[in-house]
Structures are given as C-alpha cells and as structure tokens.
PDB file of C-alpha atoms in Angstrom:
ATOM      1  CA  MET A 285      -0.402  -0.148   0.242  1.00 59.00           C
ATOM      2  CA  PHE A 286       2.882   2.246   0.625  1.00 53.00           C
ATOM      3  CA  LEU A 287       4.588   1.402  -2.694  1.00 54.00           C
ATOM      4  CA  MET A 288       1.405   2.213  -4.479  1.00 55.00           C
ATOM      5  CA  LYS A 289       0.616   5.593  -2.507  1.00 54.00           C
ATOM      6  CA  SER A 290       4.467   6.648  -3.429  1.00 57.00           C
ATOM      7  CA  ARG A 291       4.111   5.649  -6.936  1.00 52.00           C
ATOM      8  CA  ILE A 292       0.975   7.712  -6.964  1.00 52.00           C
ATOM      9  CA  LEU A 293       2.753  10.916  -5.835  1.00 52.00           C
ATOM     10  CA  VAL A 294       5.897  10.593  -7.889  1.00 47.00           C
ATOM     11  CA  VAL A 295       3.839  10.421 -11.216  1.00 49.00           C
ATOM     12  CA  CYS A 296       1.354  13.485 -10.245  1.00 53.00           C
ATOM     13  CA  ALA A 297       4.621  15.372  -9.039  1.00 51.00           C
ATOM     14  CA  LEU A 298       6.448  14.589 -12.571  1.00 47.00           C
ATOM     15  CA  ALA A 299       3.354  15.173 -14.717  1.00 50.00           C
ATOM     16  CA  LEU A 300       2.814  18.882 -12.688  1.00 50.00           C
ATOM     17  CA  CYS A 301       6.270  19.531 -13.658  1.00 51.00           C
ATOM     18  CA  VAL A 302       5.692  18.977 -17.414  1.00 47.00           C
ATOM     19  CA  VAL A 303       2.437  20.950 -17.304  1.00 43.00           C
ATOM     20  CA  ARG A 304       4.214  23.854 -15.854  1.00 46.00           C
ATOM     21  CA  ALA A 305       6.464  23.986 -18.465  1.00 46.00           C
ATOM     22  CA  SER A 306       4.094  23.775 -21.388  1.00 51.00           C
ATOM     23  CA  ALA A 307       0.961  24.770 -20.232  1.00 55.00           C
ATOM     24  CA  VAL A 308      -1.073  27.088 -22.915  1.00 78.00           C
ATOM     25  CA  GLU A 309      -3.792  28.014 -19.832  1.00 83.00           C
ATOM     26  CA  LEU A 310      -3.625  28.499 -16.648  1.00 89.00           C
ATOM     27  CA  SER A 311      -6.930  28.898 -14.288  1.00 92.00           C
ATOM     28  CA  LEU A 312      -7.620  29.672 -10.725  1.00 94.00           C
ATOM     29  CA  GLY A 313     -10.654  29.924  -8.909  1.00 95.00           C
ATOM     30  CA  PRO A 314     -12.778  29.210  -5.924  1.00 97.00           C
ATOM     31  CA  THR A 315     -14.903  25.996  -5.156  1.00 96.00           C
ATOM     32  CA  ILE A 316     -18.005  25.098  -3.144  1.00 97.00           C
ATOM     33  CA  GLY A 317     -19.618  21.876  -2.776  1.00 96.00           C
ATOM     34  CA  TYR A 318     -21.617  19.627  -0.671  1.00 95.00           C
ATOM     35  CA  ARG A 319     -20.955  15.895   0.257  1.00 96.00           C
ATOM     36  CA  GLY A 320     -22.726  12.443   1.266  1.00 96.00           C
ATOM     37  CA  SER A 321     -20.486   9.805   2.950  1.00 96.00           C
ATOM     38  CA  ILE A 322     -20.767   6.512   4.469  1.00 95.00           C
ATOM     39  CA  ASN A 323     -18.266   4.170   6.733  1.00 94.00           C
ATOM     40  CA  ALA A 324     -17.444   1.612   3.843  1.00 92.00           C
ATOM     41  CA  ALA A 325     -15.653  -0.806   6.343  1.00 91.00           C
ATOM     42  CA  ASN A 326     -17.159  -3.322   8.570  1.00 86.00           C
ATOM     43  CA  PRO A 327     -18.541  -1.820  11.512  1.00 85.00           C
ATOM     44  CA  GLY A 328     -17.915  -4.549  13.360  1.00 80.00           C
ATOM     45  CA  ILE A 329     -20.812  -7.744  14.145  1.00 80.00           C
ATOM     46  CA  GLY A 330     -24.009  -5.963  15.501  1.00 81.00           C
ATOM     47  CA  PHE A 331     -23.396  -3.013  14.113  1.00 85.00           C
ATOM     48  CA  MET A 332     -24.330  -1.352  10.963  1.00 87.00           C
ATOM     49  CA  SER A 333     -23.576   1.986   9.385  1.00 90.00           C
ATOM     50  CA  GLY A 334     -25.654   4.649   7.553  1.00 90.00           C
ATOM     51  CA  PHE A 335     -25.110   7.366   4.751  1.00 93.00           C
ATOM     52  CA  ALA A 336     -25.299  10.593   6.472  1.00 94.00           C
ATOM     53  CA  LEU A 337     -24.618  14.239   4.820  1.00 93.00           C
ATOM     54  CA  GLY A 338     -22.222  16.997   5.595  1.00 90.00           C
ATOM     55  CA  ASP A 339     -23.057  19.816   8.255  1.00 90.00           C
ATOM     56  CA  ARG A 340     -21.329  22.343   6.356  1.00 92.00           C
ATOM     57  CA  PRO A 341     -20.175  22.745   2.588  1.00 95.00           C
ATOM     58  CA  ASP A 342     -16.414  21.659   1.344  1.00 96.00           C
ATOM     59  CA  LEU A 343     -14.775  24.766   0.789  1.00 97.00           C
ATOM     60  CA  GLY A 344     -11.666  24.753  -1.560  1.00 96.00           C
ATOM     61  CA  LEU A 345      -9.199  26.572  -4.703  1.00 96.00           C
ATOM     62  CA  SER A 346      -8.501  24.506  -7.656  1.00 95.00           C
ATOM     63  CA  THR A 347      -5.850  25.106 -10.477  1.00 93.00           C
ATOM     64  CA  ARG A 348      -6.002  23.991 -13.494  1.00 92.00           C
ATOM     65  CA  PHE A 349      -2.951  23.812 -16.123  1.00 89.00           C
ATOM     66  CA  LEU A 350      -3.972  23.060 -19.660  1.00 87.00           C
ATOM     67  CA  PHE A 351      -1.353  21.768 -21.906  1.00 81.00           C
ATOM     68  CA  ASP A 352      -3.617  20.810 -25.060  1.00 66.00           C
ATOM     69  CA  GLU A 353      -6.556  22.960 -24.995  1.00 60.00           C
ATOM     70  CA  ASN A 354      -8.159  21.496 -28.065  1.00 66.00           C
ATOM     71  CA  ILE A 355      -8.655  18.537 -26.421  1.00 64.00           C
ATOM     72  CA  GLY A 356      -8.620  19.757 -22.942  1.00 78.00           C
ATOM     73  CA  ILE A 357      -5.647  17.615 -21.744  1.00 87.00           C
ATOM     74  CA  GLY A 358      -3.941  18.917 -18.511  1.00 89.00           C
ATOM     75  CA  PHE A 359      -3.560  18.831 -14.843  1.00 90.00           C
ATOM     76  CA  MET A 360      -5.283  20.214 -11.788  1.00 94.00           C
ATOM     77  CA  VAL A 361      -4.226  21.104  -8.017  1.00 95.00           C
ATOM     78  CA  GLU A 362      -7.184  21.283  -5.335  1.00 96.00           C
ATOM     79  CA  LEU A 363      -6.789  22.330  -1.686  1.00 96.00           C
ATOM     80  CA  GLU A 364     -10.036  21.627   0.181  1.00 96.00           C
ATOM     81  CA  MET A 365     -11.480  21.860   3.735  1.00 96.00           C
ATOM     82  CA  SER A 366     -13.777  19.030   3.399  1.00 94.00           C
ATOM     83  CA  GLY A 367     -16.108  16.630   5.619  1.00 95.00           C
ATOM     84  CA  TYR A 368     -16.840  13.101   5.916  1.00 96.00           C
ATOM     85  CA  SER A 369     -19.541  11.975   7.961  1.00 95.00           C
ATOM     86  CA  TYR A 370     -21.431   8.573   8.676  1.00 95.00           C
ATOM     87  CA  VAL A 371     -24.073   7.236  11.534  1.00 93.00           C
ATOM     88  CA  SER A 372     -23.194   4.355  13.730  1.00 91.00           C
ATOM     89  CA  LYS A 373     -26.446   2.328  14.678  1.00 87.00           C
ATOM     90  CA  LEU A 374     -27.168  -1.456  16.058  1.00 84.00           C
ATOM     91  CA  PHE A 375     -28.207  -3.873  13.701  1.00 81.00           C
ATOM     92  CA  ASP A 376     -31.477  -4.792  16.101  1.00 76.00           C
ATOM     93  CA  LEU A 377     -33.316  -1.470  14.867  1.00 73.00           C
ATOM     94  CA  ASN A 378     -35.829  -2.637  17.481  1.00 71.00           C
ATOM     95  CA  ALA A 379     -33.386  -1.688  20.156  1.00 72.00           C
ATOM     96  CA  SER A 380     -32.055   1.489  18.216  1.00 75.00           C
ATOM     97  CA  SER A 381     -33.245   4.874  19.161  1.00 81.00           C
ATOM     98  CA  ASP A 382     -31.818   8.744  18.692  1.00 81.00           C
ATOM     99  CA  SER A 383     -29.916   8.368  22.703  1.00 83.00           C
ATOM    100  CA  ASN A 384     -28.031   5.399  20.949  1.00 83.00           C
ATOM    101  CA  THR A 385     -27.525   5.934  17.166  1.00 89.00           C
ATOM    102  CA  TYR A 386     -23.986   8.117  16.501  1.00 91.00           C
ATOM    103  CA  MET A 387     -23.071  10.752  13.997  1.00 93.00           C
ATOM    104  CA  THR A 388     -19.486  10.782  13.633  1.00 94.00           C
ATOM    105  CA  ARG A 389     -17.976  13.783  11.573  1.00 95.00           C
ATOM    106  CA  HIS A 390     -14.176  13.778  10.392  1.00 95.00           C
ATOM    107  CA  ARG A 391     -12.665  17.200   9.172  1.00 96.00           C
ATOM    108  CA  TYR A 392     -10.084  17.342   6.904  1.00 97.00           C
ATOM    109  CA  THR A 393      -7.486  19.566   4.597  1.00 97.00           C
ATOM    110  CA  THR A 394      -6.880  17.839   1.339  1.00 96.00           C
ATOM    111  CA  PHE A 395      -4.561  18.471  -1.205  1.00 96.00           C
ATOM    112  CA  ALA A 396      -5.344  16.732  -4.352  1.00 96.00           C
ATOM    113  CA  PRO A 397      -3.390  16.642  -7.750  1.00 95.00           C
ATOM    114  CA  SER A 398      -5.355  15.207 -10.675  1.00 95.00           C
ATOM    115  CA  PHE A 399      -5.450  14.302 -14.194  1.00 93.00           C
ATOM    116  CA  TYR A 400      -7.711  16.444 -16.065  1.00 91.00           C
ATOM    117  CA  ILE A 401      -8.970  15.333 -19.463  1.00 89.00           C
ATOM    118  CA  GLY A 402     -11.625  16.904 -21.085  1.00 86.00           C
ATOM    119  CA  GLY A 403     -13.635  17.624 -17.848  1.00 87.00           C
ATOM    120  CA  PHE A 404     -12.869  14.132 -16.438  1.00 92.00           C
ATOM    121  CA  GLN A 405     -10.502  13.589 -13.264  1.00 94.00           C
ATOM    122  CA  VAL A 406      -8.605  11.125 -11.693  1.00 95.00           C
ATOM    123  CA  GLY A 407      -6.694  11.629  -8.948  1.00 95.00           C
ATOM    124  CA  VAL A 408      -5.464  11.198  -5.380  1.00 96.00           C
ATOM    125  CA  GLY A 409      -5.906  13.553  -2.056  1.00 96.00           C
ATOM    126  CA  LEU A 410      -3.654  13.698   0.385  1.00 96.00           C
ATOM    127  CA  MET A 411      -5.677  14.410   3.379  1.00 96.00           C
ATOM    128  CA  TYR A 412      -4.645  16.163   6.811  1.00 96.00           C
ATOM    129  CA  SER A 413      -6.789  15.725   9.942  1.00 96.00           C
ATOM    130  CA  THR A 414      -8.126  19.162  11.686  1.00 95.00           C
ATOM    131  CA  GLY A 415     -10.897  16.965  13.791  1.00 92.00           C
ATOM    132  CA  GLU A 416     -13.330  14.727  14.796  1.00 93.00           C
ATOM    133  CA  GLU A 417     -16.577  14.170  16.723  1.00 93.00           C
ATOM    134  CA  THR A 418     -19.342  11.998  17.374  1.00 93.00           C
ATOM    135  CA  LYS A 419     -22.400  12.615  18.975  1.00 92.00           C
ATOM    136  CA  SER A 420     -25.795  10.790  19.746  1.00 89.00           C
ATOM    137  CA  LEU A 421     -28.582  12.042  17.207  1.00 90.00           C
ATOM    138  CA  ASP A 422     -30.299  13.431  20.186  1.00 89.00           C
ATOM    139  CA  LYS A 423     -26.909  15.371  20.776  1.00 87.00           C
ATOM    140  CA  LYS A 424     -27.165  14.292  24.675  1.00 85.00           C
ATOM    141  CA  ASP A 425     -24.014  12.238  24.408  1.00 86.00           C
ATOM    142  CA  THR A 426     -20.787  12.700  23.079  1.00 90.00           C
ATOM    143  CA  TYR A 427     -18.378   9.756  22.209  1.00 89.00           C
ATOM    144  CA  SER A 428     -14.738   9.385  21.405  1.00 89.00           C
ATOM    145  CA  PRO A 429     -13.847   6.181  19.868  1.00 89.00           C
ATOM    146  CA  GLY A 430     -10.002   6.770  18.973  1.00 89.00           C
ATOM    147  CA  ILE A 431      -7.409   9.047  17.824  1.00 92.00           C
ATOM    148  CA  GLN A 432      -7.617  10.210  14.384  1.00 93.00           C
ATOM    149  CA  ARG A 433      -5.121   9.496  11.895  1.00 93.00           C
ATOM    150  CA  THR A 434      -2.950  12.613  11.209  1.00 94.00           C
ATOM    151  CA  LEU A 435      -2.654  12.170   7.489  1.00 95.00           C
ATOM    152  CA  ALA A 436      -4.634   9.518   5.082  1.00 95.00           C
ATOM    153  CA  TYR A 437      -5.203   9.049   1.474  1.00 95.00           C
ATOM    154  CA  GLU A 438      -8.014   8.907  -0.991  1.00 96.00           C
ATOM    155  CA  LEU A 439      -8.758   7.895  -4.696  1.00 97.00           C
ATOM    156  CA  ARG A 440     -10.673  10.526  -6.452  1.00 97.00           C
ATOM    157  CA  VAL A 441     -12.757  10.261  -9.659  1.00 97.00           C
ATOM    158  CA  GLY A 442     -15.087  13.014 -11.059  1.00 94.00           C
ATOM    159  CA  GLY A 443     -15.805  15.461 -14.016  1.00 91.00           C
ATOM    160  CA  MET A 444     -16.536  19.230 -14.614  1.00 92.00           C
ATOM    161  CA  ILE A 445     -19.360  19.918 -16.464  1.00 92.00           C
ATOM    162  CA  PRO A 446     -19.001  23.308 -18.045  1.00 91.00           C
ATOM    163  CA  VAL A 447     -22.136  25.522 -17.571  1.00 94.00           C
ATOM    164  CA  TYR A 448     -21.233  28.963 -18.704  1.00 92.00           C
ATOM    165  CA  LYS A 449     -17.985  30.276 -20.304  1.00 89.00           C
ATOM    166  CA  SER A 450     -16.655  33.909 -21.229  1.00 88.00           C
ATOM    167  CA  ASP A 451     -13.357  35.775 -21.524  1.00 86.00           C
ATOM    168  CA  LEU A 452     -13.077  36.006 -17.924  1.00 90.00           C
ATOM    169  CA  GLY A 453     -13.506  32.383 -17.089  1.00 89.00           C
ATOM    170  CA  ASP A 454     -15.929  29.343 -16.794  1.00 92.00           C
ATOM    171  CA  LEU A 455     -18.266  28.022 -14.352  1.00 95.00           C
ATOM    172  CA  ASN A 456     -18.430  24.536 -13.832  1.00 96.00           C
ATOM    173  CA  LEU A 457     -20.376  21.872 -12.165  1.00 96.00           C
ATOM    174  CA  ILE A 458     -18.757  19.291 -10.359  1.00 96.00           C
ATOM    175  CA  VAL A 459     -19.559  15.921  -9.632  1.00 96.00           C
ATOM    176  CA  ARG A 460     -16.910  13.731  -7.648  1.00 96.00           C
ATOM    177  CA  ALA A 461     -16.854  10.213  -5.889  1.00 97.00           C
ATOM    178  CA  SER A 462     -14.012   9.242  -3.650  1.00 96.00           C
ATOM    179  CA  TYR A 463     -12.684   6.120  -1.431  1.00 97.00           C
ATOM    180  CA  MET A 464     -10.306   6.135   1.124  1.00 96.00           C
ATOM    181  CA  LEU A 465      -7.179   4.179   1.210  1.00 95.00           C
ATOM    182  CA  ASP A 466      -6.605   4.239   4.870  1.00 94.00           C
ATOM    183  CA  PRO A 467      -8.878   4.167   7.703  1.00 94.00           C
ATOM    184  CA  HIS A 468      -9.980   7.406   9.805  1.00 95.00           C
ATOM    185  CA  TYR A 469      -8.288   6.277  12.894  1.00 95.00           C
ATOM    186  CA  THR A 470      -4.527   5.107  14.097  1.00 93.00           C
ATOM    187  CA  GLY A 471      -5.983   1.809  15.175  1.00 91.00           C
ATOM    188  CA  SER A 472      -9.224  -0.293  15.494  1.00 90.00           C
ATOM    189  CA  VAL A 473     -12.254   1.284  17.736  1.00 89.00           C
ATOM    190  CA  TYR A 474     -15.539   0.291  19.124  1.00 86.00           C
ATOM    191  CA  VAL A 475     -17.535   2.764  16.461  1.00 86.00           C
ATOM    192  CA  HIS A 476     -20.479   2.623  18.904  1.00 83.00           C
ATOM    193  CA  PRO A 477     -20.061   3.131  22.592  1.00 84.00           C
ATOM    194  CA  GLN A 478     -22.975   0.225  23.279  1.00 79.00           C
ATOM    195  CA  ASP A 479     -21.091  -2.703  24.834  1.00 76.00           C
ATOM    196  CA  PRO A 480     -22.016  -5.331  25.619  1.00 75.00           C
ATOM    197  CA  LEU A 481     -25.020  -5.748  23.089  1.00 76.00           C
ATOM    198  CA  PRO A 482     -28.474  -6.068  23.475  1.00 75.00           C
ATOM    199  CA  ASP A 483     -28.466  -9.752  23.164  1.00 75.00           C
ATOM    200  CA  GLY A 484     -25.355  -9.859  25.448  1.00 72.00           C
ATOM    201  CA  LYS A 485     -22.636 -10.454  23.055  1.00 78.00           C
ATOM    202  CA  PRO A 486     -19.587  -8.557  23.306  1.00 82.00           C
ATOM    203  CA  ALA A 487     -18.808  -5.669  20.740  1.00 80.00           C
ATOM    204  CA  VAL A 488     -16.463  -6.088  17.637  1.00 83.00           C
ATOM    205  CA  GLN A 489     -13.832  -3.256  16.924  1.00 87.00           C
ATOM    206  CA  SER A 490     -13.318  -2.012  13.394  1.00 90.00           C
ATOM    207  CA  ASN A 491     -11.648   0.770  11.683  1.00 93.00           C
ATOM    208  CA  PRO A 492     -13.904   3.172   9.507  1.00 94.00           C
ATOM    209  CA  GLN A 493     -13.306   4.002   5.878  1.00 95.00           C
ATOM    210  CA  SER A 494     -15.179   6.723   4.119  1.00 95.00           C
ATOM    211  CA  ALA A 495     -16.582   6.536   0.994  1.00 96.00           C
ATOM    212  CA  SER A 496     -18.508   9.609  -0.583  1.00 96.00           C
ATOM    213  CA  PHE A 497     -20.053  11.318  -3.541  1.00 96.00           C
ATOM    214  CA  SER A 498     -19.822  15.159  -3.787  1.00 96.00           C
ATOM    215  CA  ILE A 499     -21.543  17.636  -5.974  1.00 97.00           C
ATOM    216  CA  GLY A 500     -20.820  21.421  -6.264  1.00 96.00           C
ATOM    217  CA  VAL A 501     -19.611  24.426  -8.708  1.00 97.00           C
ATOM    218  CA  ASN A 502     -16.433  26.254  -9.275  1.00 95.00           C
ATOM    219  CA  TYR A 503     -15.752  29.164 -11.231  1.00 96.00           C
ATOM    220  CA  MET A 504     -12.028  29.041 -12.710  1.00 93.00           C
ATOM    221  CA  PHE A 505     -10.679  32.565 -13.729  1.00 94.00           C
ATOM    222  CA  SER A 506      -8.615  32.505 -16.645  1.00 89.00           C
ATOM    223  CA  LEU A 507      -5.245  33.849 -15.705  1.00 84.00           C
ATOM    224  CA  VAL A 508      -2.451  33.214 -18.120  1.00 78.00           C
ATOM    225  CA  LYS A 509      -2.854  31.920 -22.022  1.00 72.00           C
ATOM    226  CA  ILE A 510       0.109  30.922 -23.911  1.00 68.00           C
TER     227      ILE A 510
END
C-alpha cells in the first residue's frame, strides 16, 4: 500500500512539472460543494453504518493547467477543507433510537493533484486531519472512539461540466466520488459505545474508511494563456 501511494505521488509530481513547463492556459478559482458519505468498512458484528450528509459545505481553491487546449488535456491541483460523516447504529433496529445512534464527523484539509482530460478527473487526495466528533442523534451524548490519523490518502474520480464560459473564465458543475485508502483512526476502535450488545454479546472493534459522493460548483478565472 505504501509503495502504491508513493508511486501515485511521484507520477503526479512529474506530470505537474511537465504541465508547468508547457501550459497553454492557467486558471484559478474557488470551489464550493456538498458531500454525502458512508463508512465503507465493516462496522463490526452487531452494528451497521448509515449514509450521512455533511453539516457544512466543502470549500476549496482549484488550479487548472491545460497544455492541449483543443482536447482539454491537463492537470489540476486542489486545496480544500472537507468533511466526512457517517452514522453508527445497532443492527437490531428494534433496540435502536436517537439516544443510541451516533453520528461521526471527520474534518480534513486535503491537497489533491489530478489528471484532467476533457473535464474528466482522476487523482489522489492527501488528507490532513483537522478534527473529529461523535455525538448521539439526540445530541445528548458525546463519544470519543479513538485517535484520528494525522494523514490519510483517498482516490478521487469525477468530472467538471461547463455551465457558462466567457473571456473572464468558466463556471462548472462538479461531480465527484472518492474512496479512502486509509482508515480514519490510528487503530481499531469501537464505532459505537454500546458494549455489550443488547443480546449480551461483546462488541467488535473495526476501523472506518469513508466512501463519499459530492456535488458542487467552481468558477475558474482565466489567468494566463500562452
């Protein structure tokens, strides 16, 4: 896994050097999006994960280098503040309620280089943790599952759909899916504080990894054309 991550970063760095030397267009602009995510890892026997929307929008700054303007081949670098949320609840829904169903929210600052081909993007995100909180849905109980990893990687695939273009720049609709290559915590945790389970069995530890889908918009100001 470490070797694969290193190769991804090396390829992205080399591509960035090539693009910086031969770009015919450089654009820069703000991005705003909204994300929904779920714990894609096994939450442990006795529990289940639920999909959750973020409590705040993702905000970022995007840079695009195009070195073949006709067919739109280039490279993008994005810096964003993003959040990943998921619900942890008892598998026995008859025993589940807002007081024992927990919402976990992870926050990251992400540096994300990607290849750009005609609006399609594929790349990797380097995620730096900036916080985590877990609360019951009734907001009466706070739970700390464990220590969040300082750094994590994710794969990102998406597209930019042009909405409006002018000499000043272009407005785009952004659709993206991502999957974390690393878990959220430094080690296995109890994703839910209930132990033992309602049936008397002990809870099982796991380590969540988020899969997410986001939609948003950006405006890319055209800075340089060569």
